[in-house]
mmCIF file of C-alpha atoms in Angstrom:
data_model
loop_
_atom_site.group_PDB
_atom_site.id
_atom_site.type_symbol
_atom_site.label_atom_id
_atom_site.label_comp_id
_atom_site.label_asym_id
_atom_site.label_seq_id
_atom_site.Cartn_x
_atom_site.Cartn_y
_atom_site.Cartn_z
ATOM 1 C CA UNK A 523 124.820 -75.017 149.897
ATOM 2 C CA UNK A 524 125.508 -73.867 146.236
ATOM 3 C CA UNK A 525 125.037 -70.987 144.950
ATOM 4 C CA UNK A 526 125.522 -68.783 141.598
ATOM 5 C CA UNK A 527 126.198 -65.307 142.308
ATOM 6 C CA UNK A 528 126.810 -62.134 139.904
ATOM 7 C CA UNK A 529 130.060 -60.163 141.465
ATOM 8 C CA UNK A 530 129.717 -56.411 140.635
ATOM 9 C CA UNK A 531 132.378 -54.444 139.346
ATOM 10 C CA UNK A 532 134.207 -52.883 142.291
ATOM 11 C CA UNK A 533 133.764 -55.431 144.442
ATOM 12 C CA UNK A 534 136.683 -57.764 146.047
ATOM 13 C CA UNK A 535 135.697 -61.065 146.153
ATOM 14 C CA UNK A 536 137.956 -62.128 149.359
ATOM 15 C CA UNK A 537 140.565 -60.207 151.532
ATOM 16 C CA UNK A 538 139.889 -56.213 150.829
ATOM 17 C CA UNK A 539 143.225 -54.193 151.078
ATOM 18 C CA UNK A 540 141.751 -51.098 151.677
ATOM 19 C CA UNK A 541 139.000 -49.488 153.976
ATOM 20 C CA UNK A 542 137.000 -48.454 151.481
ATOM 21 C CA UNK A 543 136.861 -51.763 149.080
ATOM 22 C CA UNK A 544 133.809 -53.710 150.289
ATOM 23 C CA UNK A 545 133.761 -57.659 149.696
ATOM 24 C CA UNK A 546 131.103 -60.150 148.800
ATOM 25 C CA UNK A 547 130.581 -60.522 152.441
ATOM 26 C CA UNK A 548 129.729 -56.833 153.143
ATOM 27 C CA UNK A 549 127.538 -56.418 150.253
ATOM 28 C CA UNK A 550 125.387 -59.752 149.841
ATOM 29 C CA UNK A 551 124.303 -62.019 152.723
ATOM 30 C CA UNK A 552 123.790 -65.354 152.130
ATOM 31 C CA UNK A 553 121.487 -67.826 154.268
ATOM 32 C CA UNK A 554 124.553 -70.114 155.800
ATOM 33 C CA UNK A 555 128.136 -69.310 155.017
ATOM 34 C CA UNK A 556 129.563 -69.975 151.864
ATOM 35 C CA UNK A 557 132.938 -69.495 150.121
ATOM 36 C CA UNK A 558 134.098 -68.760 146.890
ATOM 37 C CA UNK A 559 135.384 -70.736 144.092
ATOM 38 C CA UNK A 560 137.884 -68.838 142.429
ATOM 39 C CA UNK A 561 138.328 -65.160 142.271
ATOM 40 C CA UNK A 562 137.020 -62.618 139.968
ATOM 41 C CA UNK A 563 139.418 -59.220 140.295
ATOM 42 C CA UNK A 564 137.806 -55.863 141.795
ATOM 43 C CA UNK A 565 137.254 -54.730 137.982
ATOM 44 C CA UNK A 566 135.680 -57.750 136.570
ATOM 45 C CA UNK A 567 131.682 -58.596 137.288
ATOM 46 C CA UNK A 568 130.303 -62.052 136.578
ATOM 47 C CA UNK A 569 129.521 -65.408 137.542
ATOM 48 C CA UNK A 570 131.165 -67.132 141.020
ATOM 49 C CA UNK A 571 130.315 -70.319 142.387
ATOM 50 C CA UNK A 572 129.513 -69.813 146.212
ATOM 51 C CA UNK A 573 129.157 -73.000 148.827
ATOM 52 C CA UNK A 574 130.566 -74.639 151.912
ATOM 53 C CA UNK A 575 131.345 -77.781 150.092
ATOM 54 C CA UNK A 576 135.078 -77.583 150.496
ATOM 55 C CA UNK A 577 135.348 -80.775 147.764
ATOM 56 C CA UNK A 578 134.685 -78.407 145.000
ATOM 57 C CA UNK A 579 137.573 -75.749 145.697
ATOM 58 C CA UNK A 580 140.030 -78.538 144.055
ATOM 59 C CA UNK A 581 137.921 -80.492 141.721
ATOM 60 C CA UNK A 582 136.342 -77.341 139.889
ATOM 61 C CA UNK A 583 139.801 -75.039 139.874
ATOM 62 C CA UNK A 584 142.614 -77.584 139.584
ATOM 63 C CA UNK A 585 143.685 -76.658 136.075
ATOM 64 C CA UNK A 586 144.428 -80.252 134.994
ATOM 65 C CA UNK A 587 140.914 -80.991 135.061
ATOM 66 C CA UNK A 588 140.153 -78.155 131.961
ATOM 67 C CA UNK A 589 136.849 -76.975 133.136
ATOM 68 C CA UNK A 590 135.288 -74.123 130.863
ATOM 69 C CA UNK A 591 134.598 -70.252 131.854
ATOM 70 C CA UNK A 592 133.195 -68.162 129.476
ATOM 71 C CA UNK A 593 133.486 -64.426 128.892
ATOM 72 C CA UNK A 594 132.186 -61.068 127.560
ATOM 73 C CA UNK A 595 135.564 -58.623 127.115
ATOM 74 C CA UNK A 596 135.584 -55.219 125.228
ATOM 75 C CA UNK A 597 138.243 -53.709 124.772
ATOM 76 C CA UNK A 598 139.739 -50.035 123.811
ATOM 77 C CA UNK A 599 140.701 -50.497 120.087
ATOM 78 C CA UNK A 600 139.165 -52.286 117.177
ATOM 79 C CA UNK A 601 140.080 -55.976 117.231
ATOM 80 C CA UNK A 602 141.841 -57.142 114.335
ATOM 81 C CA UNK A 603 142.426 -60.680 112.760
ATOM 82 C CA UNK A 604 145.703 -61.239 114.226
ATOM 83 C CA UNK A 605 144.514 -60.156 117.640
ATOM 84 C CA UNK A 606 141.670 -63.227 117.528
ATOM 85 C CA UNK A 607 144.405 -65.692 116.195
ATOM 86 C CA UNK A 608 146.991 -64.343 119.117
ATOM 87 C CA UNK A 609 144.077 -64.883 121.327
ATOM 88 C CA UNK A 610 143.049 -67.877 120.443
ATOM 89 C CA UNK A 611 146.298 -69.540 119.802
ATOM 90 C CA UNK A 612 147.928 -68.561 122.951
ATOM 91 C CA UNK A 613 150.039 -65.534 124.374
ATOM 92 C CA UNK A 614 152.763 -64.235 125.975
ATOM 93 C CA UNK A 615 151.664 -62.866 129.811
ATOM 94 C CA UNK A 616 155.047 -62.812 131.191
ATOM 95 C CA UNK A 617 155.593 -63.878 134.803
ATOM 96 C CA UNK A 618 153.491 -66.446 136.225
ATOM 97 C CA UNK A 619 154.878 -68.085 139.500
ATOM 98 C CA UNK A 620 158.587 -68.727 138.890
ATOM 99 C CA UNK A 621 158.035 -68.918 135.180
ATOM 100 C CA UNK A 622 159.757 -65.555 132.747
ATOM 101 C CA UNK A 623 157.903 -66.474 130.008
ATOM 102 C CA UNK A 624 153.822 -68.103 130.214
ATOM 103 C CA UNK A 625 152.119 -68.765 127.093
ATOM 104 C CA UNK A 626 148.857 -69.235 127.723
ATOM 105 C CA UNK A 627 146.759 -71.959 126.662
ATOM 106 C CA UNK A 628 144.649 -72.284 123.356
ATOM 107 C CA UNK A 629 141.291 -70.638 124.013
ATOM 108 C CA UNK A 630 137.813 -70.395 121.420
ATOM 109 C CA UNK A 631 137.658 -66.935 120.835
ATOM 110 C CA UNK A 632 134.226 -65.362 119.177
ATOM 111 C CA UNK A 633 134.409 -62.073 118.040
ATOM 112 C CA UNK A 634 130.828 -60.418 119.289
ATOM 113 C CA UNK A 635 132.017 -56.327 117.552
ATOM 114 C CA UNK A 636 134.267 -54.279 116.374
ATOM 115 C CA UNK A 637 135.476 -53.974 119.753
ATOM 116 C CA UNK A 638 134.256 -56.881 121.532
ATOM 117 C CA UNK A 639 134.802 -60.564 121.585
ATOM 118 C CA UNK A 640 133.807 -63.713 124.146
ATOM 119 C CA UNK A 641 136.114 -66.029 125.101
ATOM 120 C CA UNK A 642 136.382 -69.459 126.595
ATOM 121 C CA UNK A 643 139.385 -70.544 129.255
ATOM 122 C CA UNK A 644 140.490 -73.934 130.462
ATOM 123 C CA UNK A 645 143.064 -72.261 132.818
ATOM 124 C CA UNK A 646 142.662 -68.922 135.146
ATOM 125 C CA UNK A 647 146.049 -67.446 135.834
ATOM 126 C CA UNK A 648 146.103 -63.950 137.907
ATOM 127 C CA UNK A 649 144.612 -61.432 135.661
ATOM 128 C CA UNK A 650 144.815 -64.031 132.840
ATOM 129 C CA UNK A 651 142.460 -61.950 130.290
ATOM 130 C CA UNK A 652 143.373 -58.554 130.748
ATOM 131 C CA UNK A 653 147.124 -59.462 130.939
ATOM 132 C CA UNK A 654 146.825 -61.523 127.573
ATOM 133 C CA UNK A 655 144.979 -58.325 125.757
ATOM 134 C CA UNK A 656 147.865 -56.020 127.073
ATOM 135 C CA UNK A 657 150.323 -58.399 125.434
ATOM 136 C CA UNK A 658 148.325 -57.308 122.254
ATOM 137 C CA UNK A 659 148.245 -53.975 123.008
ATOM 138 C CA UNK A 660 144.589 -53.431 123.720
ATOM 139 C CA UNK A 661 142.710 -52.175 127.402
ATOM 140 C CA UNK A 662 140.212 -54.376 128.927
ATOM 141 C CA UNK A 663 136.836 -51.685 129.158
ATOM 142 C CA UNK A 664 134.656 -54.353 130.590
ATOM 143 C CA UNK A 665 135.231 -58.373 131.937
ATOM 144 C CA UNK A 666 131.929 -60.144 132.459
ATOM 145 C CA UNK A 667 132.479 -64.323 133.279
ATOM 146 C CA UNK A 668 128.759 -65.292 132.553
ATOM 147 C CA UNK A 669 129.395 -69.205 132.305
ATOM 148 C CA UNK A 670 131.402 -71.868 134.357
ATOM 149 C CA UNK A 671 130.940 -75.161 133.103
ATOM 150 C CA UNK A 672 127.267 -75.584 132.585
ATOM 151 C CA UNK A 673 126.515 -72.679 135.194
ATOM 152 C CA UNK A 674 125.290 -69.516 133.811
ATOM 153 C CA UNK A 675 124.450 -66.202 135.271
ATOM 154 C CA UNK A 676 120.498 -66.913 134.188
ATOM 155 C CA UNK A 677 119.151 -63.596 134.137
ATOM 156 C CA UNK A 678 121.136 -62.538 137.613
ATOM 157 C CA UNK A 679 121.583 -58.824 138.419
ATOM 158 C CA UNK A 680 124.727 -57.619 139.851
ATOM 159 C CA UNK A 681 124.697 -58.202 143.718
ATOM 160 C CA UNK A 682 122.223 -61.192 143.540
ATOM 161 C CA UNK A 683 122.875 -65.005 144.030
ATOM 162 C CA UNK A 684 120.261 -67.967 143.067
ATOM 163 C CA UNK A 685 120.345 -71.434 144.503
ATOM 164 C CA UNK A 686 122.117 -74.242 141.725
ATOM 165 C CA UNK A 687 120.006 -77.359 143.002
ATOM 166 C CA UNK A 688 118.484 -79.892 140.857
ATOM 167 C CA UNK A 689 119.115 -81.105 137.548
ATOM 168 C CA UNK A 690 121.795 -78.112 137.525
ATOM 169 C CA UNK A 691 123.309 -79.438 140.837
ATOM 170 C CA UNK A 692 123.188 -82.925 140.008
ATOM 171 C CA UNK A 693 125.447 -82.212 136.464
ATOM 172 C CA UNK A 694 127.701 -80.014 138.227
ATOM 173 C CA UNK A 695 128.100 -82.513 141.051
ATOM 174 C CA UNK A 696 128.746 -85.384 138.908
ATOM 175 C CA UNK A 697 131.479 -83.338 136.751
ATOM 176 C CA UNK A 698 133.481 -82.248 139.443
#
């Protein structure tokens, strides 16, 4: 089973803390059970992949293999120049496993307003987005992933999954 499924902000993906955080589990019920591929944080919304095809944990978030998310940030302040170039050229995020220092990799970076930009990741450290705006000096107001590889969020409401099968399925299978 594979499926595409638009996380809403406030919801965990996996392993709530709290008794009052609610998980993909508690909120959306799928036909068969499925797991996650990757995480999305409590405050982002977007695009996960869903399925019981244990294969595709490795193959799809393995960060050797440079497989593409894409997403919509805005941010607190007015973006400048510099900020895209920092952005897109790599940053400074500080700890990352044993590591004092992580620069992150380059990324495209397409400024969408004054205060809002897309941008496209090979990697997905902890927090990676909202740690490498901080760097910069600027708050994350919204994190939407609405692509992973060729997988897009299609239309989906928050809460709401879709089947990948197909053409879709076939690409995705064949890439990973």
């Amino acid at each position: 089973a594979y499926y595409a499924y638009y996380k809403a902000r406030g919801i965990v993906t996996v392993n709530a803390q709290y008794k009052d955080e609610k998980e993909i589990k508690d909120v959306t019920k799928f036909p068969e059970r499925v797991y996650p591929l990757g995480r999305l944080d409590k405050e982002s919304e977007g695009l996960l992949i869903l399925t019981n095809d244990g294969r595709l944990t490795d193959a799809l978030l393995n960060p050797k293999r440079k497989h593409e998310k894409e997403y919509s940030v805005d941010v607190n302040e007015k973006l400048t120049n510099s900020h895209i170039q920092k952005l897109q050229h790599g940053v400074d995020i500080g700890h990352v496993g044993t590591n004092k220092k992580y620069i992150t990799k380059p990324a495209l970076v397409r400024r969408t307003g004054p205060k809002s930009f897309d941008i496209v990741l090979t990697e997905g450290k902890n927090r990676q987005i909202r740690r490498m705006c901080g760097s910069l000096g600027l708050g994350v107001e919204r994190l939407k992933r609405f692509r992973i590889l060729h997988i897009e969020l299609k239309g989906l409401k928050p809460g709401l999954f879709r089947n990948i099968e197909g053409k879709e399925l076939e690409k995705l299978l064949k890439v990973l």
